[in-house]
PDB file of C-alpha atoms and ligand atoms in Angstrom:
ATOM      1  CA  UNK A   1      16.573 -44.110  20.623  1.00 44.00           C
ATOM      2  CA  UNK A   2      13.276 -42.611  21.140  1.00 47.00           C
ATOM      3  CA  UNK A   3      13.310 -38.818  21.864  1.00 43.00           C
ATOM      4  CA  UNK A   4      10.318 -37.087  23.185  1.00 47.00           C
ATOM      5  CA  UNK A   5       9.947 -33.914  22.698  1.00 51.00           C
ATOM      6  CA  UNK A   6       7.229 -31.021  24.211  1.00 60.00           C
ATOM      7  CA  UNK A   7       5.704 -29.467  21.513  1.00 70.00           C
ATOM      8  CA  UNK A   8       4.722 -25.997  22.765  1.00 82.00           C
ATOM      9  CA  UNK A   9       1.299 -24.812  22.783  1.00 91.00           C
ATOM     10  CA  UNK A  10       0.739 -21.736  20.670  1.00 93.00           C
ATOM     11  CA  UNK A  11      -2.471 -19.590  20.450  1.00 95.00           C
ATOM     12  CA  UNK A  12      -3.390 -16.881  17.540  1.00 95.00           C
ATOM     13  CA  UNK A  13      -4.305 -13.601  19.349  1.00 96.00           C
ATOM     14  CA  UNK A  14      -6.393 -11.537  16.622  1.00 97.00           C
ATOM     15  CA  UNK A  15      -4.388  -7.743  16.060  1.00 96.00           C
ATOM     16  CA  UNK A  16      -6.456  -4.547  17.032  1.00 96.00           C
ATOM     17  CA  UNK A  17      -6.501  -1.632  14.828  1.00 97.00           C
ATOM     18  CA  UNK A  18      -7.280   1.703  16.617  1.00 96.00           C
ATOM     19  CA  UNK A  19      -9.833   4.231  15.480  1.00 96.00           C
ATOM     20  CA  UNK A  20      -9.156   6.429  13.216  1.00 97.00           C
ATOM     21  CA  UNK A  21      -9.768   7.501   9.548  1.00 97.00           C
ATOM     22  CA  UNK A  22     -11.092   4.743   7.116  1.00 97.00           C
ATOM     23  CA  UNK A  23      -7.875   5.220   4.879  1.00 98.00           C
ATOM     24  CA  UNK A  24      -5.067   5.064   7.702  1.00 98.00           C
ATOM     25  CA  UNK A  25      -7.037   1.849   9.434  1.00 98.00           C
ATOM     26  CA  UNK A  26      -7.210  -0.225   5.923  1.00 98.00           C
ATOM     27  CA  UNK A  27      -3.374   0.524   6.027  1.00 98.00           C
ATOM     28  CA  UNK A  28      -2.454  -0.683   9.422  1.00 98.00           C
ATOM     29  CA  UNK A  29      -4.984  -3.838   8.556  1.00 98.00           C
ATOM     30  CA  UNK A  30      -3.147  -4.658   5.053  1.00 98.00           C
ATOM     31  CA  UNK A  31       0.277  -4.465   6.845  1.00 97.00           C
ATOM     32  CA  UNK A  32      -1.244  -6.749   9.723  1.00 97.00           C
ATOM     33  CA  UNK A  33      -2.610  -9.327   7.519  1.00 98.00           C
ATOM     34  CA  UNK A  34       0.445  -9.109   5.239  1.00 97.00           C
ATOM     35  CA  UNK A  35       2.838 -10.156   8.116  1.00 96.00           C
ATOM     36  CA  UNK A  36       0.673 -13.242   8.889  1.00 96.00           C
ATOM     37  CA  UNK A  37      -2.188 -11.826  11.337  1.00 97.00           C
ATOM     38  CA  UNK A  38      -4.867 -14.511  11.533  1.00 96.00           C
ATOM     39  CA  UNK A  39      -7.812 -12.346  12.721  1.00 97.00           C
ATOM     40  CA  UNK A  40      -8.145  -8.194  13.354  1.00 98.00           C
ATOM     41  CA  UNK A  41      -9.701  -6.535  15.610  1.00 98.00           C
ATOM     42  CA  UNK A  42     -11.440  -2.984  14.607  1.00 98.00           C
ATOM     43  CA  UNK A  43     -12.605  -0.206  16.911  1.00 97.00           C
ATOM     44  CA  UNK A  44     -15.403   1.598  15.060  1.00 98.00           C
ATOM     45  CA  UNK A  45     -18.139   3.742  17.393  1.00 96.00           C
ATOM     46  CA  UNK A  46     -17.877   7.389  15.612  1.00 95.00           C
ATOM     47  CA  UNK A  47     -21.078   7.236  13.300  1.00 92.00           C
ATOM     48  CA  UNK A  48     -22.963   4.958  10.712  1.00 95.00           C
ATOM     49  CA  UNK A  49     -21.127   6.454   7.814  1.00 96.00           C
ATOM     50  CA  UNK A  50     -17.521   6.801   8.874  1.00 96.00           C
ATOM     51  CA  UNK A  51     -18.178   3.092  10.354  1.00 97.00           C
ATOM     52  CA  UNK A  52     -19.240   1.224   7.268  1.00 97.00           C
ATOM     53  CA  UNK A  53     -16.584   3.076   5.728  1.00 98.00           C
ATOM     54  CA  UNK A  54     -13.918   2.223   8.159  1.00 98.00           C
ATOM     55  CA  UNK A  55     -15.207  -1.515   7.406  1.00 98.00           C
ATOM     56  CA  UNK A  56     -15.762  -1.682   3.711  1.00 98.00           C
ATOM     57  CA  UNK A  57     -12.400   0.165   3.294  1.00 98.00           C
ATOM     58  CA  UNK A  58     -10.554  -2.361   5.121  1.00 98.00           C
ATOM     59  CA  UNK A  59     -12.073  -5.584   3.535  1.00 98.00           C
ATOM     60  CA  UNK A  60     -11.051  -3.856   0.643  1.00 98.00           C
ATOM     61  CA  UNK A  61      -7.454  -3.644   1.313  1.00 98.00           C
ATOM     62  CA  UNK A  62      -7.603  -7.209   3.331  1.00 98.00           C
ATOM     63  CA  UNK A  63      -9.363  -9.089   0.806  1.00 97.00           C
ATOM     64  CA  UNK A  64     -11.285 -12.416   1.734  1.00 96.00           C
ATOM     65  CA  UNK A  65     -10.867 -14.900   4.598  1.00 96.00           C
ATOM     66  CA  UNK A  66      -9.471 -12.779   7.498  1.00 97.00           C
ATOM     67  CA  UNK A  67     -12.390 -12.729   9.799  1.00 97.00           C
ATOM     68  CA  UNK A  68     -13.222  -8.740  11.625  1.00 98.00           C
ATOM     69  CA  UNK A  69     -14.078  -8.689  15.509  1.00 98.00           C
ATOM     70  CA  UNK A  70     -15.478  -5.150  15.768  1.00 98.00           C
ATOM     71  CA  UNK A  71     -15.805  -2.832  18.852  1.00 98.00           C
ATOM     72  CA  UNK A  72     -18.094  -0.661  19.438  1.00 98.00           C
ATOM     73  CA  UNK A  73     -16.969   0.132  22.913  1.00 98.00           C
ATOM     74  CA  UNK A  74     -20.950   1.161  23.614  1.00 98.00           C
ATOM     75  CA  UNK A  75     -20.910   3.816  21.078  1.00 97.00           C
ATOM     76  CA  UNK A  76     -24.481   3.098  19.461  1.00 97.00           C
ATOM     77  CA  UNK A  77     -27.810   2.942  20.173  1.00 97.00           C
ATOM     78  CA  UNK A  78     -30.288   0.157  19.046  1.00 97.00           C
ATOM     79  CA  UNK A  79     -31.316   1.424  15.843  1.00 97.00           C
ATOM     80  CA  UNK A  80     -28.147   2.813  14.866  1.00 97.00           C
ATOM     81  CA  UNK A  81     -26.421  -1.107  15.952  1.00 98.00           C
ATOM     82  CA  UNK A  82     -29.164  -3.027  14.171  1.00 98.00           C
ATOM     83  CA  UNK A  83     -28.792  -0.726  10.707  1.00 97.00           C
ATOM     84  CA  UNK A  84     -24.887  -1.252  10.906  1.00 97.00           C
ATOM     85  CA  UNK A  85     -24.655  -4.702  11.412  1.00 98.00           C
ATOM     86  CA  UNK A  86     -27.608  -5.640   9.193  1.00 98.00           C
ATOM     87  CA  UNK A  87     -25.162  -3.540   6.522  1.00 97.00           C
ATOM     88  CA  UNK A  88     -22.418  -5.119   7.257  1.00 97.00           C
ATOM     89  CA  UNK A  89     -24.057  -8.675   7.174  1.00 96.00           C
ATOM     90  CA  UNK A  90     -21.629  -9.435   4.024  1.00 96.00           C
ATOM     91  CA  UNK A  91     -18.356  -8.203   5.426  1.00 97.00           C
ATOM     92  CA  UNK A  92     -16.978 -11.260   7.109  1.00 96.00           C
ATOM     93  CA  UNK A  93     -17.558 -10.258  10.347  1.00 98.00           C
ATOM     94  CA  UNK A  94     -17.018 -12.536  13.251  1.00 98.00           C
ATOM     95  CA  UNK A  95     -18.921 -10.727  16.171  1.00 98.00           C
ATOM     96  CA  UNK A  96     -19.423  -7.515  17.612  1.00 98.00           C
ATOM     97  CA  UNK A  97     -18.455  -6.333  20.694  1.00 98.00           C
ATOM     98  CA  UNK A  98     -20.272  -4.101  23.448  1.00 98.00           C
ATOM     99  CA  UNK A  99     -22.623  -2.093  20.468  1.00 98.00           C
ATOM    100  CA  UNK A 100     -24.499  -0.411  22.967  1.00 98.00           C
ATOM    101  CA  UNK A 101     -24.288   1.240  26.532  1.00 98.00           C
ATOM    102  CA  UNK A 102     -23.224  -1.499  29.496  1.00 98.00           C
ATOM    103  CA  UNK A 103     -26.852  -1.191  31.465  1.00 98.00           C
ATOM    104  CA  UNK A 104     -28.702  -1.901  28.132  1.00 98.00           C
ATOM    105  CA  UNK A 105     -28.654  -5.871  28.502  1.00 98.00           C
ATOM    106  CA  UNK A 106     -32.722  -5.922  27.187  1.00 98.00           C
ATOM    107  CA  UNK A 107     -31.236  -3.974  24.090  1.00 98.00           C
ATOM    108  CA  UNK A 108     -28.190  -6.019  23.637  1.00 98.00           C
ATOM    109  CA  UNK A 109     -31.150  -8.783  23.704  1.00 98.00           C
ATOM    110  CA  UNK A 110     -33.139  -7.057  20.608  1.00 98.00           C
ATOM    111  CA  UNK A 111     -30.248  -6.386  18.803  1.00 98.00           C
ATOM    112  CA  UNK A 112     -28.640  -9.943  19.070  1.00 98.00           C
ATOM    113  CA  UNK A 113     -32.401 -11.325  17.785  1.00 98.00           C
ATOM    114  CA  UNK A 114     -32.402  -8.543  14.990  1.00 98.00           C
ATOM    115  CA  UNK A 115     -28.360  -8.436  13.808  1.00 98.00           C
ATOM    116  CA  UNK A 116     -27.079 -11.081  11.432  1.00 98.00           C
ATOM    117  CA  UNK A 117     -23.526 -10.905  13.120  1.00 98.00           C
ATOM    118  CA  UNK A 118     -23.066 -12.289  16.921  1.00 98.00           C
ATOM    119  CA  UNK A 119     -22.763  -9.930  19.934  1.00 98.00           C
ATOM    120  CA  UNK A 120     -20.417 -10.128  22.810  1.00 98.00           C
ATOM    121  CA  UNK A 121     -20.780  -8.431  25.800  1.00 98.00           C
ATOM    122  CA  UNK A 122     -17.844  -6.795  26.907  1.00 98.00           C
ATOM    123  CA  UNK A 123     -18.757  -3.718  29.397  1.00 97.00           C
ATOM    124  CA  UNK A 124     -21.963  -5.299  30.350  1.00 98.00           C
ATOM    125  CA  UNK A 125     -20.265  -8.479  31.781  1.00 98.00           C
ATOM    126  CA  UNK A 126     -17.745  -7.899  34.661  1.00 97.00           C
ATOM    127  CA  UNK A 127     -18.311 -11.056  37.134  1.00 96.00           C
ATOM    128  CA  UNK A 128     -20.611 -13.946  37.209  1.00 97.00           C
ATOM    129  CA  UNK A 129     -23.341 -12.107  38.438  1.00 97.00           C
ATOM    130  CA  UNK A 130     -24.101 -10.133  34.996  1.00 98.00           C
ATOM    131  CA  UNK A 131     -23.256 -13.414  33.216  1.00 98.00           C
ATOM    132  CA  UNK A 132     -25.819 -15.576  34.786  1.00 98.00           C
ATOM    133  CA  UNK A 133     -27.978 -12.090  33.879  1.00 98.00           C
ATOM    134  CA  UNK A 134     -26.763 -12.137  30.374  1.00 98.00           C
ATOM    135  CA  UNK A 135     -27.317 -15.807  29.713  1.00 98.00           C
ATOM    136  CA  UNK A 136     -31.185 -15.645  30.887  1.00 98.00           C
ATOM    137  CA  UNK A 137     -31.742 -13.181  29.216  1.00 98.00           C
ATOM    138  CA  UNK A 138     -30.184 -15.031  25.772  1.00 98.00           C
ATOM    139  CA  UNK A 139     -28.759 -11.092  25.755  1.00 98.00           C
ATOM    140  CA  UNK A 140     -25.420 -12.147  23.826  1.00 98.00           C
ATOM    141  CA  UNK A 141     -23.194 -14.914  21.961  1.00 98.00           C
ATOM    142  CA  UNK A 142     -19.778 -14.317  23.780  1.00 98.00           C
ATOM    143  CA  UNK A 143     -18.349 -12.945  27.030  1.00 98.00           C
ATOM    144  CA  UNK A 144     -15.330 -10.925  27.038  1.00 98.00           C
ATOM    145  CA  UNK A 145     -13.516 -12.330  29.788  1.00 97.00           C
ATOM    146  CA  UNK A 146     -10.699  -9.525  31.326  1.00 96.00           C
ATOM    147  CA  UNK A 147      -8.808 -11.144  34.185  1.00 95.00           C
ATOM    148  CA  UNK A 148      -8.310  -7.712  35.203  1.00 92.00           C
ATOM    149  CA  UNK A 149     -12.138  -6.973  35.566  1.00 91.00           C
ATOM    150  CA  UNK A 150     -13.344 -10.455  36.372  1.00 88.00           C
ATOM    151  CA  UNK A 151     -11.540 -10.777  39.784  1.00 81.00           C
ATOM    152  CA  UNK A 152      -9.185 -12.509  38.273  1.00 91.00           C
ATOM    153  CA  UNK A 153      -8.802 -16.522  37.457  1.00 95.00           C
ATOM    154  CA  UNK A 154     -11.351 -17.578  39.600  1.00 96.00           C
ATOM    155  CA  UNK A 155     -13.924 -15.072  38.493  1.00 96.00           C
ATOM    156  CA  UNK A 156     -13.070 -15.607  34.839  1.00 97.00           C
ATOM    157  CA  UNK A 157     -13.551 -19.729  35.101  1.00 98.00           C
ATOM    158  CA  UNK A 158     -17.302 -18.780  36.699  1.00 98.00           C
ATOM    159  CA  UNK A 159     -17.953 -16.265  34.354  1.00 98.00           C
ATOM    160  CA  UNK A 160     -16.886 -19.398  31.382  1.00 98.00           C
ATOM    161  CA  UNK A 161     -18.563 -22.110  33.355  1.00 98.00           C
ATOM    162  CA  UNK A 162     -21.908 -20.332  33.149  1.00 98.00           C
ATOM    163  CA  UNK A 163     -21.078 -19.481  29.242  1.00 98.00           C
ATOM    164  CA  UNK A 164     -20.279 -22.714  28.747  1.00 98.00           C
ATOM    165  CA  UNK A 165     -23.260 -24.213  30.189  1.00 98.00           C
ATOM    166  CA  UNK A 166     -25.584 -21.412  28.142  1.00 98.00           C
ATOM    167  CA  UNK A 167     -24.215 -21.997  24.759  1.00 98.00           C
ATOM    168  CA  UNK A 168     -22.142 -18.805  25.494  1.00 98.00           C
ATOM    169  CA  UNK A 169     -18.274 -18.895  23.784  1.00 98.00           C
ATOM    170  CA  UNK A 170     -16.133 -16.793  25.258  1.00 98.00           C
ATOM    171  CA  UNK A 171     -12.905 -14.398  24.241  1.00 98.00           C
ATOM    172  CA  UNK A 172     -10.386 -13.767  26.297  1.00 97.00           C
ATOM    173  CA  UNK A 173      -9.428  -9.911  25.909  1.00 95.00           C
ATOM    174  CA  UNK A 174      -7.162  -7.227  27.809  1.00 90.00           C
ATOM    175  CA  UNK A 175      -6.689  -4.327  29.838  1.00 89.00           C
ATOM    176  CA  UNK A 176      -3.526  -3.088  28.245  1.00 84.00           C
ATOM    177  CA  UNK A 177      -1.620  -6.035  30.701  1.00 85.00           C
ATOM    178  CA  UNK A 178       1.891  -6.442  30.115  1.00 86.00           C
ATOM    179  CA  UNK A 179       3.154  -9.837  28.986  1.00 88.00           C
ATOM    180  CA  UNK A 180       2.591 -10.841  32.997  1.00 89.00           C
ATOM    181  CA  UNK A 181      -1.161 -10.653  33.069  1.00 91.00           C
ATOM    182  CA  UNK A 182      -0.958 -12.218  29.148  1.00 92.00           C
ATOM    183  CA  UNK A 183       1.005 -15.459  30.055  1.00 93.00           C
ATOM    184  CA  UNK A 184      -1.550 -15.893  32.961  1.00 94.00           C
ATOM    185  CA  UNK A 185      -4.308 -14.773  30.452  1.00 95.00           C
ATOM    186  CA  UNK A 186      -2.928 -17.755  27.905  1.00 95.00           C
ATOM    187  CA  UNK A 187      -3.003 -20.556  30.221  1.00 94.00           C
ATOM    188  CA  UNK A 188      -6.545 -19.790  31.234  1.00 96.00           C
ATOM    189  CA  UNK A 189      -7.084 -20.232  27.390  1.00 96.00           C
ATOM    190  CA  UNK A 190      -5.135 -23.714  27.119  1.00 94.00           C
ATOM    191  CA  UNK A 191      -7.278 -24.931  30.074  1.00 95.00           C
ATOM    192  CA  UNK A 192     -10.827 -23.943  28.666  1.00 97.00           C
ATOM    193  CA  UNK A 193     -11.876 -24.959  25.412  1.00 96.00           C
ATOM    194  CA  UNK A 194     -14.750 -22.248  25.458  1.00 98.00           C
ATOM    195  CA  UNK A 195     -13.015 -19.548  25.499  1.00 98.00           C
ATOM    196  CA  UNK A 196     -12.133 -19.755  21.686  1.00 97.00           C
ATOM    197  CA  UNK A 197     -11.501 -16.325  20.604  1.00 97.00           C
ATOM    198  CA  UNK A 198      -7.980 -14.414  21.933  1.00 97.00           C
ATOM    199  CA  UNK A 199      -7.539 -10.686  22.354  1.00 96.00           C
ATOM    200  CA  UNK A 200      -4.296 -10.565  23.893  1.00 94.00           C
ATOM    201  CA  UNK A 201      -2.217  -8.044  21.636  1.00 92.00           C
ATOM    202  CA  UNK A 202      -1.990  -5.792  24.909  1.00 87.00           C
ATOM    203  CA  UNK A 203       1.957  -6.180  25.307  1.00 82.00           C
ATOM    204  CA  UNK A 204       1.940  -3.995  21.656  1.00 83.00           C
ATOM    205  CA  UNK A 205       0.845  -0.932  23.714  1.00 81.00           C
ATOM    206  CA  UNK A 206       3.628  -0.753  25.625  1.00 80.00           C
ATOM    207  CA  UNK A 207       6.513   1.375  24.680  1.00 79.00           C
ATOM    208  CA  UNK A 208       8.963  -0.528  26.799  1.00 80.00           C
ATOM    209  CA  UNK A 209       7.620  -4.099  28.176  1.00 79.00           C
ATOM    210  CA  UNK A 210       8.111  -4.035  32.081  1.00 83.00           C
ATOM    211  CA  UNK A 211       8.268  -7.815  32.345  1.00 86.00           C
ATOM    212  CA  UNK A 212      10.546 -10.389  30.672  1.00 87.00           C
ATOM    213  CA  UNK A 213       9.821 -14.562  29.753  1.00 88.00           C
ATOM    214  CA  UNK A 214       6.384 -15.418  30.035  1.00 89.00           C
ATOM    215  CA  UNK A 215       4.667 -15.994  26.416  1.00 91.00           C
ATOM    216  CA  UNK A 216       6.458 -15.127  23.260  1.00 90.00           C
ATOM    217  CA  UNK A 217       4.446 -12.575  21.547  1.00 90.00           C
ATOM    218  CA  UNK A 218       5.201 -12.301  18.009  1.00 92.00           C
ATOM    219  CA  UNK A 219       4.015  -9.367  15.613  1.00 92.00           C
ATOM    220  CA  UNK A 220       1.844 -11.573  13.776  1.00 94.00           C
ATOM    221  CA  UNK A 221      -0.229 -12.524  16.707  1.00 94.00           C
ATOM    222  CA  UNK A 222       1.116 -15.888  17.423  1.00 95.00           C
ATOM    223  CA  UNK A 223       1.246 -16.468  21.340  1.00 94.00           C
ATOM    224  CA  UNK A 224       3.611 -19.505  22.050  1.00 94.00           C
ATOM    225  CA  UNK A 225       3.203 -20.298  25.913  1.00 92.00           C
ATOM    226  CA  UNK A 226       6.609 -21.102  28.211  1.00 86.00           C
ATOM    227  CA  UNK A 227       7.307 -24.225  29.677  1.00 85.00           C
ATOM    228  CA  UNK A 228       9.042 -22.545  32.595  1.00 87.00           C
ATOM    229  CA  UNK A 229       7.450 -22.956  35.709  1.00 86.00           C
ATOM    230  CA  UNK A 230       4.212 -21.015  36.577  1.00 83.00           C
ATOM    231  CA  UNK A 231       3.518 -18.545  33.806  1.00 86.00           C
ATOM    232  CA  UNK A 232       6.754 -18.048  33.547  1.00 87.00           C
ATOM    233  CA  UNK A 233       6.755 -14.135  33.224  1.00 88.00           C
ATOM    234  CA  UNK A 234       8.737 -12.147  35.494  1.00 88.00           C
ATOM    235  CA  UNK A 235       8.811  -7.963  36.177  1.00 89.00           C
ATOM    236  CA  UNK A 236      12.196  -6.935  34.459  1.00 88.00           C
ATOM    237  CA  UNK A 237      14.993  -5.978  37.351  1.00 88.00           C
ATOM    238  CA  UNK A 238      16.370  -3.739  34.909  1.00 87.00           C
ATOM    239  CA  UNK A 239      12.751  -2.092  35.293  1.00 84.00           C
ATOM    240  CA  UNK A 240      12.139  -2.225  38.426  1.00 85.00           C
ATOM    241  CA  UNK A 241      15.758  -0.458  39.272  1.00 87.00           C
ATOM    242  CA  UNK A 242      15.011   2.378  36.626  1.00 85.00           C
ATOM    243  CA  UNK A 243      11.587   2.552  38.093  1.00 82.00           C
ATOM    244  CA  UNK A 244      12.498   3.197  42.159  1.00 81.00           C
ATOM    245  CA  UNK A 245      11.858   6.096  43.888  1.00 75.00           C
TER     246      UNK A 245
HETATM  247 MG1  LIG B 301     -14.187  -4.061  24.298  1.00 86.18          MG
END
């Protein structure tokens, strides 16, 4: 007898390692990689020298093959974004996110011509509006797409559609949602082929997850998507009773 079965559709979130000293972020990066994390994600923005250490000393510990999505978080100006990444040109880095203030989209334009790794826009893009901007311009190589800044699903699939039609690939990243705004965030992925990079470690912020089913998040950045109906993720009652007034 025949038997079909589903097979469930799984993304690979990259892991983000918070700022801090070079030393105590190659640590949290080797125990990432070591449980089976696909891709980090590193917050730099302090200074040229504590930043190429922060990234040497992770490769380092990481070793080969486990591409680095920096973020910069608007932290630099031109010259100091063009000397970093032009340093960093053999570090296996993927892209780099927001390197300099949100209203410099002419600079994020001179910096993507002069940096040997891509630039996303992450700050700079909140609606379609600053993408069709940001796309003229030839300003970046990625949009961050945040369904909580990009009026949600509808905004994010114009803010794609116009990537898409630029040559733009997007990421899909977070604003510290709970597994709620994830699930929603992961079948937005499944449905748009562009947006090929996933930031959706959010739910690790939490101390205590408000929200049950939805996508299983696992510590290695595997995001397996429910079949249940919708998005499938719920607030927790147990929550929302501790939680009344
Ligand atoms: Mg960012």
């Amino acid at each position: 007898m025949l038997c079909s079965v589903a097979r469930k559709q799984v993304l690979y979130s990259n892991r983000t390692i918070g700022i801090d000293s070079p030393d105590k972020m190659a640590k949290t990066a080797k125990q990432h990689v070591e449980n089976g994390v696909k891709a980090l994600k590193v917050k730099v923005g302090t200074g040229r020298n504590e930043d190429l250490a922060r990234i040497r000393a992770i490769r380092e510990a990481v070793g080969s093959g486990v591409p680095m999505r920096l973020d910069a978080n608007q932290a630099w100006d031109e010259i100091t974004a063009i000397n970093i990444l032009t340093a960093l040109a053999e570090y296996e880095i993927e892209v780099c996110e927001q390197p300099l203030p949100y209203w410099n989209f002419e600079g994020l334009k001179r910096v993507r011509e002069r940096s040997p790794i891509a630039i996303m826009a992450d700050e700079s893009i909140f609606d379609a509006h600053d993408a069709f901007r940001l796309a003229s311009l030839g300003a970046v190589d990625y949009f961050n797409i945040k369904l909580a800044k990009s009026a949600g699903i509808h905004g994010a699939l114009k803010i794609n559609a116009i990537g898409e039609a630029a040559g733009i690939k997007c990421m899909l990243g977070g604003m510290s949602e709970s597994l709620i705004g994830v699930s929603a965030g992961a079948h937005l992925v499944c449905a748009c082929p562009n947006i090929s990079l996933h930031d959706l470690d959010s739910p690790f912020h939490f101390a205590e997850e408000p929200s049950i089913g939805g996508v299983d998040f696992q510590p290695n950045g595997t995001v397996t998507l429910s079949d249940a109906h919708g998005h499938g993720a719920d607030v927790s009652p147990e929550w929302m009773e501790k939680s009344k007034r």
